[in-house]
Amino acid sequence: KVDPGFRPGGLVAAQISLAEGTFKGADAVLAYYRDVRRELAALPGVDSVATVNTVPFSGNSWGAQVWATDNPDRKAFQWAGDDLVGGDYFGTMGIRIVRGRKFTEDDNRVGAPPRTILGGKIAKLLFPGGDPIGKRVDYLNKTWEVIGVADDIRYFALSETVWPRIYAPQVFNPYTCSVVVHTQGSPESMIGPMRDTMRRINPDQAVSNIRVVARDMDRSLSPQRTTLVLVAVFAASALALACLGIYGVMAYTIEQRKRELCIRMALGAVGGNIRAMVMRDGMRLGAAGLAAGVLGGFACARLMASLLFEVSPFDPVVFGAAPVLLAIVIWVSLLIPAWRATRNDPIHALRAE
């Protein structure tokens, strides 16, 4: 349920590998990307198209050092993941611009002044307590004007800490590119038309790794899911063994006292009193075991902390539900054998004696 900071639903991404020597200069590359965006946007069901160097949850990202230009301390840089984007990247991905504006086509042309958009986290790190719009940062050996601040996004995993990010127009390094399409329909149905359209535009350019972004994000959770299944299986097995063991021990204890109980009944004890006595004795023993189990659970809970996400290892629901369940098992394991014992004919115990 963690908000990744963008809208994964309906997103399809594909990687473009430019053939060496095909394009002469950044202008030609950008023109090809514009053709790709225009043709893909004309496909039925497509809302918007953008290009970017890497896509969230693809497993890849670029990074660079960023300074606030007015900060004289050159050691006070921040390391940020950087995305070089073309088209309406923020609208296509569903990333909200919280201050300032998006990039325009004028920002993404050869000779345009360097302008950048900061993620919320790096904006706070570089300009704590101030408005970064109109300020300048040093990045990729250039001085950039900050024109906007975007929501932070999660790039590799939903459970990760949000890392600083910075965005720049694709014109400043257009040679690594993926295209992202947002569609209202089924994203799976867009894979074939995307591949065919891009091959038709320029068959010399390799198009690979066409995928649904939501699936990439879902796959990023597979290690946690595998761990969860294993832990759940072992926990269920441990709980079943504990219940079986408690029932067996309590039933055996009462079976050992069956002759005593029969003699008590022969001397005038009422069945209800006998059962109450057995339940009291057994529940005392069970309560001692539960107390020891809860203390042991507290002692071992920290070992589980690395497997949990936004859940305390000392979760009160767990530490409340487990003893209640085991107390019910103890109660049943006492009640049934005690009821059976008081149903026996006391004369059998006297004859055996």
mmCIF file of C-alpha atoms in Angstrom:
data_model
loop_
_atom_site.group_PDB
_atom_site.id
_atom_site.type_symbol
_atom_site.label_atom_id
_atom_site.label_comp_id
_atom_site.label_asym_id
_atom_site.label_seq_id
_atom_site.Cartn_x
_atom_site.Cartn_y
_atom_site.Cartn_z
ATOM 1 C CA LYS A 1 0.000 0.000 0.000
ATOM 2 C CA VAL A 2 3.057 2.289 -0.092
ATOM 3 C CA ASP A 3 2.645 5.186 -2.517
ATOM 4 C CA PRO A 4 5.501 4.911 -5.066
ATOM 5 C CA GLY A 5 5.118 8.595 -5.947
ATOM 6 C CA PHE A 6 3.972 7.844 -9.495
ATOM 7 C CA ARG A 7 1.077 6.043 -11.206
ATOM 8 C CA PRO A 8 2.210 2.517 -12.216
ATOM 9 C CA GLY A 9 -1.162 1.453 -13.627
ATOM 10 C CA GLY A 10 -1.373 1.529 -17.414
ATOM 11 C CA LEU A 11 2.359 2.166 -17.957
ATOM 12 C CA VAL A 12 4.298 0.233 -20.604
ATOM 13 C CA ALA A 13 8.034 0.814 -21.081
ATOM 14 C CA ALA A 14 10.479 -0.195 -23.810
ATOM 15 C CA GLN A 15 14.222 0.301 -24.139
ATOM 16 C CA ILE A 16 15.681 1.856 -27.301
ATOM 17 C CA SER A 17 19.252 0.956 -28.275
ATOM 18 C CA LEU A 18 20.522 3.389 -30.912
ATOM 19 C CA ALA A 19 22.512 1.819 -33.736
ATOM 20 C CA GLU A 20 26.019 3.263 -33.845
ATOM 21 C CA GLY A 21 26.526 5.868 -36.534
ATOM 22 C CA THR A 22 22.830 6.157 -37.452
ATOM 23 C CA PHE A 23 22.291 9.692 -36.169
ATOM 24 C CA LYS A 24 24.620 12.648 -36.526
ATOM 25 C CA GLY A 25 24.300 14.851 -33.482
ATOM 26 C CA ALA A 26 21.793 15.347 -30.699
ATOM 27 C CA ASP A 27 19.328 17.138 -33.011
ATOM 28 C CA ALA A 28 18.852 14.007 -35.128
ATOM 29 C CA VAL A 29 18.431 11.800 -32.046
ATOM 30 C CA LEU A 30 15.871 14.150 -30.514
ATOM 31 C CA ALA A 31 13.983 14.294 -33.823
ATOM 32 C CA TYR A 32 13.781 10.489 -33.813
ATOM 33 C CA TYR A 33 12.458 10.524 -30.234
ATOM 34 C CA ARG A 34 9.845 13.115 -31.221
ATOM 35 C CA ASP A 35 8.721 10.846 -34.070
ATOM 36 C CA VAL A 36 8.465 7.921 -31.660
ATOM 37 C CA ARG A 37 6.390 9.916 -29.190
ATOM 38 C CA ARG A 38 4.119 11.300 -31.903
ATOM 39 C CA GLU A 39 3.442 7.920 -33.571
ATOM 40 C CA LEU A 40 2.883 6.089 -30.287
ATOM 41 C CA ALA A 41 0.563 8.839 -29.041
ATOM 42 C CA ALA A 42 -1.596 8.242 -32.141
ATOM 43 C CA LEU A 43 -2.250 4.600 -31.179
ATOM 44 C CA PRO A 44 -5.792 3.879 -29.917
ATOM 45 C CA GLY A 45 -6.061 4.040 -26.133
ATOM 46 C CA VAL A 46 -2.762 5.882 -25.582
ATOM 47 C CA ASP A 47 -3.032 8.898 -23.272
ATOM 48 C CA SER A 48 0.526 10.183 -23.347
ATOM 49 C CA VAL A 49 4.082 9.187 -24.240
ATOM 50 C CA ALA A 50 7.444 10.249 -22.809
ATOM 51 C CA THR A 51 11.110 9.306 -23.068
ATOM 52 C CA VAL A 52 13.627 8.949 -20.238
ATOM 53 C CA ASN A 53 17.057 7.435 -19.713
ATOM 54 C CA THR A 54 15.862 4.847 -17.135
ATOM 55 C CA VAL A 55 12.446 3.783 -15.861
ATOM 56 C CA PRO A 56 11.502 3.199 -12.197
ATOM 57 C CA PHE A 57 11.672 -0.449 -11.086
ATOM 58 C CA SER A 58 13.711 -1.411 -14.156
ATOM 59 C CA GLY A 59 16.699 -2.110 -11.903
ATOM 60 C CA ASN A 60 18.780 0.661 -13.492
ATOM 61 C CA SER A 61 19.443 4.264 -12.567
ATOM 62 C CA TRP A 62 21.987 6.977 -13.165
ATOM 63 C CA GLY A 63 23.446 9.155 -10.438
ATOM 64 C CA ALA A 64 25.454 12.345 -10.048
ATOM 65 C CA GLN A 65 26.725 14.817 -7.469
ATOM 66 C CA VAL A 66 24.677 17.984 -7.009
ATOM 67 C CA TRP A 67 25.677 21.219 -5.222
ATOM 68 C CA ALA A 68 23.784 24.373 -4.392
ATOM 69 C CA THR A 69 25.690 26.931 -6.483
ATOM 70 C CA ASP A 70 25.627 29.585 -3.740
ATOM 71 C CA ASN A 71 27.104 27.186 -1.168
ATOM 72 C CA PRO A 72 30.858 27.887 -1.001
ATOM 73 C CA ASP A 73 31.527 24.496 0.632
ATOM 74 C CA ARG A 74 32.258 22.207 -2.324
ATOM 75 C CA LYS A 75 32.213 19.214 0.031
ATOM 76 C CA ALA A 76 28.545 19.826 0.812
ATOM 77 C CA PHE A 77 27.299 17.967 -2.272
ATOM 78 C CA GLN A 78 24.345 15.600 -2.407
ATOM 79 C CA TRP A 79 24.308 12.385 -4.397
ATOM 80 C CA ALA A 80 21.139 12.101 -6.487
ATOM 81 C CA GLY A 81 19.692 9.746 -9.024
ATOM 82 C CA ASP A 82 19.181 11.684 -12.250
ATOM 83 C CA ASP A 83 16.589 11.277 -14.982
ATOM 84 C CA LEU A 84 16.956 12.927 -18.392
ATOM 85 C CA VAL A 85 13.458 13.223 -19.824
ATOM 86 C CA GLY A 86 11.636 14.166 -22.993
ATOM 87 C CA GLY A 87 7.985 14.866 -23.736
ATOM 88 C CA ASP A 88 5.502 15.111 -20.872
ATOM 89 C CA TYR A 89 7.382 12.722 -18.600
ATOM 90 C CA PHE A 90 5.762 13.910 -15.380
ATOM 91 C CA GLY A 91 2.245 13.735 -16.812
ATOM 92 C CA THR A 92 2.851 10.293 -18.339
ATOM 93 C CA MET A 93 4.272 8.866 -15.121
ATOM 94 C CA GLY A 94 1.767 10.648 -12.899
ATOM 95 C CA ILE A 95 4.487 12.416 -10.884
ATOM 96 C CA ARG A 96 3.083 15.545 -9.279
ATOM 97 C CA ILE A 97 4.873 18.881 -9.654
ATOM 98 C CA VAL A 98 4.409 20.491 -6.240
ATOM 99 C CA ARG A 99 6.048 23.835 -7.095
ATOM 100 C CA GLY A 100 7.087 25.572 -10.275
ATOM 101 C CA ARG A 101 6.519 24.064 -13.709
ATOM 102 C CA LYS A 102 7.316 21.115 -15.957
ATOM 103 C CA PHE A 103 9.796 21.099 -18.827
ATOM 104 C CA THR A 104 8.614 22.441 -22.183
ATOM 105 C CA GLU A 105 9.834 21.665 -25.692
ATOM 106 C CA ASP A 106 11.826 24.910 -25.507
ATOM 107 C CA ASP A 107 13.783 23.497 -22.552
ATOM 108 C CA ASN A 108 14.559 20.354 -24.568
ATOM 109 C CA ARG A 109 16.256 21.853 -27.640
ATOM 110 C CA VAL A 110 19.906 22.146 -28.545
ATOM 111 C CA GLY A 111 21.257 25.399 -27.146
ATOM 112 C CA ALA A 112 18.567 25.754 -24.465
ATOM 113 C CA PRO A 113 19.756 27.120 -21.100
ATOM 114 C CA PRO A 114 20.197 24.370 -18.485
ATOM 115 C CA ARG A 115 17.044 24.105 -16.388
ATOM 116 C CA THR A 116 16.287 21.394 -13.848
ATOM 117 C CA ILE A 117 13.513 20.019 -11.641
ATOM 118 C CA LEU A 118 14.398 18.751 -8.182
ATOM 119 C CA GLY A 119 12.778 15.949 -6.244
ATOM 120 C CA GLY A 120 11.319 17.024 -2.913
ATOM 121 C CA LYS A 121 14.042 15.367 -0.836
ATOM 122 C CA ILE A 122 17.036 16.898 -2.579
ATOM 123 C CA ALA A 123 15.287 20.289 -2.647
ATOM 124 C CA LYS A 124 15.098 20.175 1.159
ATOM 125 C CA LEU A 125 18.709 19.002 1.445
ATOM 126 C CA LEU A 126 20.125 21.700 -0.826
ATOM 127 C CA PHE A 127 17.824 24.551 0.235
ATOM 128 C CA PRO A 128 16.629 23.790 3.773
ATOM 129 C CA GLY A 129 13.789 26.077 4.776
ATOM 130 C CA GLY A 130 13.864 28.013 1.499
ATOM 131 C CA ASP A 131 12.097 28.024 -1.852
ATOM 132 C CA PRO A 132 14.415 26.487 -4.475
ATOM 133 C CA ILE A 133 12.537 27.952 -7.479
ATOM 134 C CA GLY A 134 14.876 30.319 -9.316
ATOM 135 C CA LYS A 135 17.930 29.107 -7.374
ATOM 136 C CA ARG A 136 20.883 27.470 -9.095
ATOM 137 C CA VAL A 137 22.576 24.100 -8.681
ATOM 138 C CA ASP A 138 25.788 22.658 -10.101
ATOM 139 C CA TYR A 139 25.329 19.287 -11.737
ATOM 140 C CA LEU A 140 26.954 17.438 -14.691
ATOM 141 C CA ASN A 141 29.589 20.194 -14.930
ATOM 142 C CA LYS A 142 26.918 22.823 -15.591
ATOM 143 C CA THR A 143 25.030 25.423 -13.573
ATOM 144 C CA TRP A 144 21.294 24.830 -13.745
ATOM 145 C CA GLU A 145 18.296 27.005 -12.896
ATOM 146 C CA VAL A 146 15.699 25.247 -10.745
ATOM 147 C CA ILE A 147 12.274 25.629 -12.381
ATOM 148 C CA GLY A 148 10.250 23.075 -10.399
ATOM 149 C CA VAL A 149 9.985 20.652 -7.495
ATOM 150 C CA ALA A 150 8.462 17.196 -8.006
ATOM 151 C CA ASP A 151 7.119 14.600 -5.590
ATOM 152 C CA ASP A 152 9.659 12.018 -4.464
ATOM 153 C CA ILE A 153 9.337 8.572 -6.002
ATOM 154 C CA ARG A 154 10.533 5.104 -5.065
ATOM 155 C CA TYR A 155 12.806 3.776 -7.781
ATOM 156 C CA PHE A 156 13.923 0.244 -6.920
ATOM 157 C CA ALA A 157 11.643 -1.101 -4.183
ATOM 158 C CA LEU A 158 8.574 -0.032 -2.257
ATOM 159 C CA SER A 159 10.359 -0.802 1.008
ATOM 160 C CA GLU A 160 13.405 1.367 0.238
ATOM 161 C CA THR A 161 14.201 4.764 1.664
ATOM 162 C CA VAL A 162 13.292 7.527 -0.791
ATOM 163 C CA TRP A 163 16.521 8.661 -2.450
ATOM 164 C CA PRO A 164 17.148 12.185 -3.790
ATOM 165 C CA ARG A 165 16.388 12.658 -7.495
ATOM 166 C CA ILE A 166 17.050 15.384 -10.026
ATOM 167 C CA TYR A 167 15.547 15.782 -13.508
ATOM 168 C CA ALA A 168 17.009 17.391 -16.616
ATOM 169 C CA PRO A 169 15.910 17.718 -20.268
ATOM 170 C CA GLN A 170 16.971 14.824 -22.475
ATOM 171 C CA VAL A 171 18.865 17.113 -24.845
ATOM 172 C CA PHE A 172 21.808 17.185 -22.453
ATOM 173 C CA ASN A 173 22.428 13.449 -22.926
ATOM 174 C CA PRO A 174 20.010 11.820 -25.384
ATOM 175 C CA TYR A 175 21.935 8.655 -26.217
ATOM 176 C CA THR A 176 20.402 6.331 -23.596
ATOM 177 C CA CYS A 177 16.644 6.119 -23.797
ATOM 178 C CA SER A 178 13.520 4.233 -22.836
ATOM 179 C CA VAL A 179 10.042 5.153 -24.002
ATOM 180 C CA VAL A 180 7.085 5.103 -21.588
ATOM 181 C CA VAL A 181 3.458 4.910 -22.695
ATOM 182 C CA HIS A 182 0.401 5.461 -20.513
ATOM 183 C CA THR A 183 -2.767 3.775 -21.714
ATOM 184 C CA GLN A 184 -6.296 3.602 -20.364
ATOM 185 C CA GLY A 185 -6.740 0.047 -21.626
ATOM 186 C CA SER A 186 -4.876 -3.146 -20.837
ATOM 187 C CA PRO A 187 -1.132 -2.405 -20.847
ATOM 188 C CA GLU A 188 -0.399 -5.944 -22.045
ATOM 189 C CA SER A 189 -2.390 -5.290 -25.225
ATOM 190 C CA MET A 190 -0.142 -2.312 -26.016
ATOM 191 C CA ILE A 191 3.102 -4.321 -26.212
ATOM 192 C CA GLY A 192 2.584 -5.597 -29.780
ATOM 193 C CA PRO A 193 1.440 -2.278 -31.298
ATOM 194 C CA MET A 194 4.328 -0.463 -29.592
ATOM 195 C CA ARG A 195 6.882 -2.864 -31.040
ATOM 196 C CA ASP A 196 5.379 -2.718 -34.543
ATOM 197 C CA THR A 197 5.101 1.085 -34.530
ATOM 198 C CA MET A 198 8.670 1.656 -33.418
ATOM 199 C CA ARG A 199 10.007 -0.788 -35.994
ATOM 200 C CA ARG A 200 8.050 1.007 -38.689
ATOM 201 C CA ILE A 201 9.469 4.399 -37.668
ATOM 202 C CA ASN A 202 13.077 3.219 -37.912
ATOM 203 C CA PRO A 203 13.806 -0.505 -38.273
ATOM 204 C CA ASP A 204 17.519 0.051 -37.654
ATOM 205 C CA GLN A 205 16.966 0.945 -33.999
ATOM 206 C CA ALA A 206 16.730 -2.010 -31.622
ATOM 207 C CA VAL A 207 13.679 -2.026 -29.354
ATOM 208 C CA SER A 208 13.891 -4.429 -26.435
ATOM 209 C CA ASN A 209 12.650 -5.221 -22.958
ATOM 210 C CA ILE A 210 9.067 -4.103 -23.576
ATOM 211 C CA ARG A 211 7.327 -4.577 -20.248
ATOM 212 C CA VAL A 212 4.486 -3.509 -18.007
ATOM 213 C CA VAL A 213 5.813 -1.238 -15.251
ATOM 214 C CA ALA A 214 3.258 -2.474 -12.692
ATOM 215 C CA ARG A 215 4.622 -6.005 -13.176
ATOM 216 C CA ASP A 216 8.169 -4.763 -12.571
ATOM 217 C CA MET A 217 6.990 -3.190 -9.335
ATOM 218 C CA ASP A 218 5.164 -6.385 -8.375
ATOM 219 C CA ARG A 219 8.275 -8.486 -9.069
ATOM 220 C CA SER A 220 10.301 -6.223 -6.797
ATOM 221 C CA LEU A 221 8.244 -7.640 -3.915
ATOM 222 C CA SER A 222 9.025 -11.290 -4.737
ATOM 223 C CA PRO A 223 11.850 -11.648 -2.142
ATOM 224 C CA GLN A 224 9.516 -10.390 0.584
ATOM 225 C CA ARG A 225 6.728 -12.667 -0.641
ATOM 226 C CA THR A 226 9.030 -15.710 -0.651
ATOM 227 C CA THR A 227 10.205 -14.912 2.856
ATOM 228 C CA LEU A 228 6.619 -14.361 3.973
ATOM 229 C CA VAL A 229 5.504 -17.749 2.619
ATOM 230 C CA LEU A 230 8.420 -19.567 4.262
ATOM 231 C CA VAL A 231 7.915 -17.812 7.587
ATOM 232 C CA ALA A 232 4.166 -18.427 7.428
ATOM 233 C CA VAL A 233 4.659 -22.159 6.724
ATOM 234 C CA PHE A 234 7.140 -22.554 9.555
ATOM 235 C CA ALA A 235 5.017 -20.454 11.911
ATOM 236 C CA ALA A 236 1.880 -22.460 11.102
ATOM 237 C CA SER A 237 3.824 -25.698 11.606
ATOM 238 C CA ALA A 238 5.194 -24.454 14.935
ATOM 239 C CA LEU A 239 1.738 -23.386 16.067
ATOM 240 C CA ALA A 240 0.218 -26.747 15.051
ATOM 241 C CA LEU A 241 2.978 -28.628 16.879
ATOM 242 C CA ALA A 242 2.528 -26.436 19.944
ATOM 243 C CA CYS A 243 -1.235 -27.054 19.981
ATOM 244 C CA LEU A 244 -0.778 -30.790 19.448
ATOM 245 C CA GLY A 245 1.903 -30.958 22.117
ATOM 246 C CA ILE A 246 -0.156 -29.009 24.650
ATOM 247 C CA TYR A 247 -3.196 -31.193 24.025
ATOM 248 C CA GLY A 248 -1.141 -34.386 24.300
ATOM 249 C CA VAL A 249 0.604 -33.385 27.536
ATOM 250 C CA MET A 250 -2.582 -32.174 29.218
ATOM 251 C CA ALA A 251 -4.610 -35.190 28.101
ATOM 252 C CA TYR A 252 -1.868 -37.555 29.277
ATOM 253 C CA THR A 253 -1.663 -35.786 32.647
ATOM 254 C CA ILE A 254 -5.382 -36.195 33.227
ATOM 255 C CA GLU A 255 -5.245 -39.805 32.052
ATOM 256 C CA GLN A 256 -2.605 -40.442 34.717
ATOM 257 C CA ARG A 257 -4.975 -38.969 37.323
ATOM 258 C CA LYS A 258 -8.014 -40.940 36.156
ATOM 259 C CA ARG A 259 -7.828 -43.421 39.030
ATOM 260 C CA GLU A 260 -7.474 -40.580 41.530
ATOM 261 C CA LEU A 261 -10.482 -38.806 40.026
ATOM 262 C CA CYS A 262 -12.566 -41.974 40.158
ATOM 263 C CA ILE A 263 -11.687 -42.509 43.825
ATOM 264 C CA ARG A 264 -12.680 -38.909 44.590
ATOM 265 C CA MET A 265 -16.008 -39.512 42.894
ATOM 266 C CA ALA A 266 -16.470 -42.750 44.810
ATOM 267 C CA LEU A 267 -15.977 -40.802 48.027
ATOM 268 C CA GLY A 268 -18.696 -38.331 47.012
ATOM 269 C CA ALA A 269 -17.085 -35.718 44.790
ATOM 270 C CA VAL A 270 -19.429 -34.265 42.163
ATOM 271 C CA GLY A 271 -18.388 -34.471 38.499
ATOM 272 C CA GLY A 272 -18.628 -30.710 38.056
ATOM 273 C CA ASN A 273 -16.309 -30.098 41.010
ATOM 274 C CA ILE A 274 -13.854 -32.644 39.674
ATOM 275 C CA ARG A 275 -13.771 -30.947 36.283
ATOM 276 C CA ALA A 276 -13.337 -27.528 37.898
ATOM 277 C CA MET A 277 -10.407 -28.817 39.951
ATOM 278 C CA VAL A 278 -8.773 -30.341 36.888
ATOM 279 C CA MET A 279 -9.268 -27.137 34.906
ATOM 280 C CA ARG A 280 -7.760 -24.998 37.686
ATOM 281 C CA ASP A 281 -4.698 -27.203 38.045
ATOM 282 C CA GLY A 282 -4.180 -27.441 34.297
ATOM 283 C CA MET A 283 -4.701 -23.733 33.617
ATOM 284 C CA ARG A 284 -2.131 -22.825 36.271
ATOM 285 C CA LEU A 285 0.415 -24.955 34.455
ATOM 286 C CA GLY A 286 -0.731 -23.539 31.113
ATOM 287 C CA ALA A 287 -0.507 -19.945 32.383
ATOM 288 C CA ALA A 288 3.075 -20.554 33.470
ATOM 289 C CA GLY A 289 3.884 -21.900 30.018
ATOM 290 C CA LEU A 290 2.178 -18.955 28.295
ATOM 291 C CA ALA A 291 4.071 -16.465 30.452
ATOM 292 C CA ALA A 292 7.348 -18.152 29.560
ATOM 293 C CA GLY A 293 6.347 -18.143 25.879
ATOM 294 C CA VAL A 294 5.485 -14.438 25.850
ATOM 295 C CA LEU A 295 8.791 -13.559 27.527
ATOM 296 C CA GLY A 296 10.642 -15.746 25.031
ATOM 297 C CA GLY A 297 8.729 -14.098 22.209
ATOM 298 C CA PHE A 298 9.777 -10.651 23.373
ATOM 299 C CA ALA A 299 13.379 -11.833 23.621
ATOM 300 C CA CYS A 300 13.373 -13.231 20.056
ATOM 301 C CA ALA A 301 11.171 -10.608 18.384
ATOM 302 C CA ARG A 302 14.081 -8.386 17.370
ATOM 303 C CA LEU A 303 15.388 -11.214 15.176
ATOM 304 C CA MET A 304 12.279 -10.731 13.002
ATOM 305 C CA ALA A 305 12.647 -6.953 12.686
ATOM 306 C CA SER A 306 14.521 -7.108 9.350
ATOM 307 C CA LEU A 307 11.641 -9.090 7.797
ATOM 308 C CA LEU A 308 8.987 -6.557 8.754
ATOM 309 C CA PHE A 309 7.958 -3.330 7.057
ATOM 310 C CA GLU A 310 6.285 -0.572 9.080
ATOM 311 C CA VAL A 311 5.197 -3.210 11.623
ATOM 312 C CA SER A 312 6.710 -3.340 15.092
ATOM 313 C CA PRO A 313 8.275 -6.681 16.065
ATOM 314 C CA PHE A 314 6.413 -6.165 19.348
ATOM 315 C CA ASP A 315 3.045 -5.904 17.598
ATOM 316 C CA PRO A 316 0.366 -6.002 20.339
ATOM 317 C CA VAL A 317 -2.102 -7.871 18.103
ATOM 318 C CA VAL A 318 0.327 -10.772 17.662
ATOM 319 C CA PHE A 319 1.369 -10.847 21.307
ATOM 320 C CA GLY A 320 -2.305 -10.772 22.274
ATOM 321 C CA ALA A 321 -3.700 -13.239 19.744
ATOM 322 C CA ALA A 322 -1.112 -16.005 20.160
ATOM 323 C CA PRO A 323 -1.571 -16.451 23.952
ATOM 324 C CA VAL A 324 -5.366 -16.311 23.566
ATOM 325 C CA LEU A 325 -5.281 -19.035 20.899
ATOM 326 C CA LEU A 326 -2.979 -21.242 22.975
ATOM 327 C CA ALA A 327 -5.106 -20.628 26.094
ATOM 328 C CA ILE A 328 -8.132 -21.906 24.148
ATOM 329 C CA VAL A 329 -6.125 -24.988 23.125
ATOM 330 C CA ILE A 330 -5.147 -25.570 26.774
ATOM 331 C CA TRP A 331 -8.742 -25.167 27.896
ATOM 332 C CA VAL A 332 -10.039 -27.658 25.298
ATOM 333 C CA SER A 333 -7.218 -30.122 26.004
ATOM 334 C CA LEU A 334 -8.179 -30.061 29.689
ATOM 335 C CA LEU A 335 -11.935 -30.059 29.316
ATOM 336 C CA ILE A 336 -12.338 -33.060 27.013
ATOM 337 C CA PRO A 337 -10.150 -35.544 28.994
ATOM 338 C CA ALA A 338 -11.579 -34.271 32.312
ATOM 339 C CA TRP A 339 -15.125 -34.771 31.023
ATOM 340 C CA ARG A 340 -14.207 -38.281 29.875
ATOM 341 C CA ALA A 341 -12.572 -39.094 33.210
ATOM 342 C CA THR A 342 -15.646 -38.082 35.202
ATOM 343 C CA ARG A 343 -17.830 -40.252 32.953
ATOM 344 C CA ASN A 344 -16.016 -43.399 34.118
ATOM 345 C CA ASP A 345 -17.653 -45.720 36.669
ATOM 346 C CA PRO A 346 -15.780 -45.306 40.011
ATOM 347 C CA ILE A 347 -16.264 -49.048 40.756
ATOM 348 C CA HIS A 348 -13.678 -49.840 38.091
ATOM 349 C CA ALA A 349 -11.024 -47.851 39.943
ATOM 350 C CA LEU A 350 -11.916 -49.571 43.268
ATOM 351 C CA ARG A 351 -11.771 -53.033 41.683
ATOM 352 C CA ALA A 352 -8.392 -52.211 40.162
ATOM 353 C CA GLU A 353 -7.167 -51.081 43.582
#
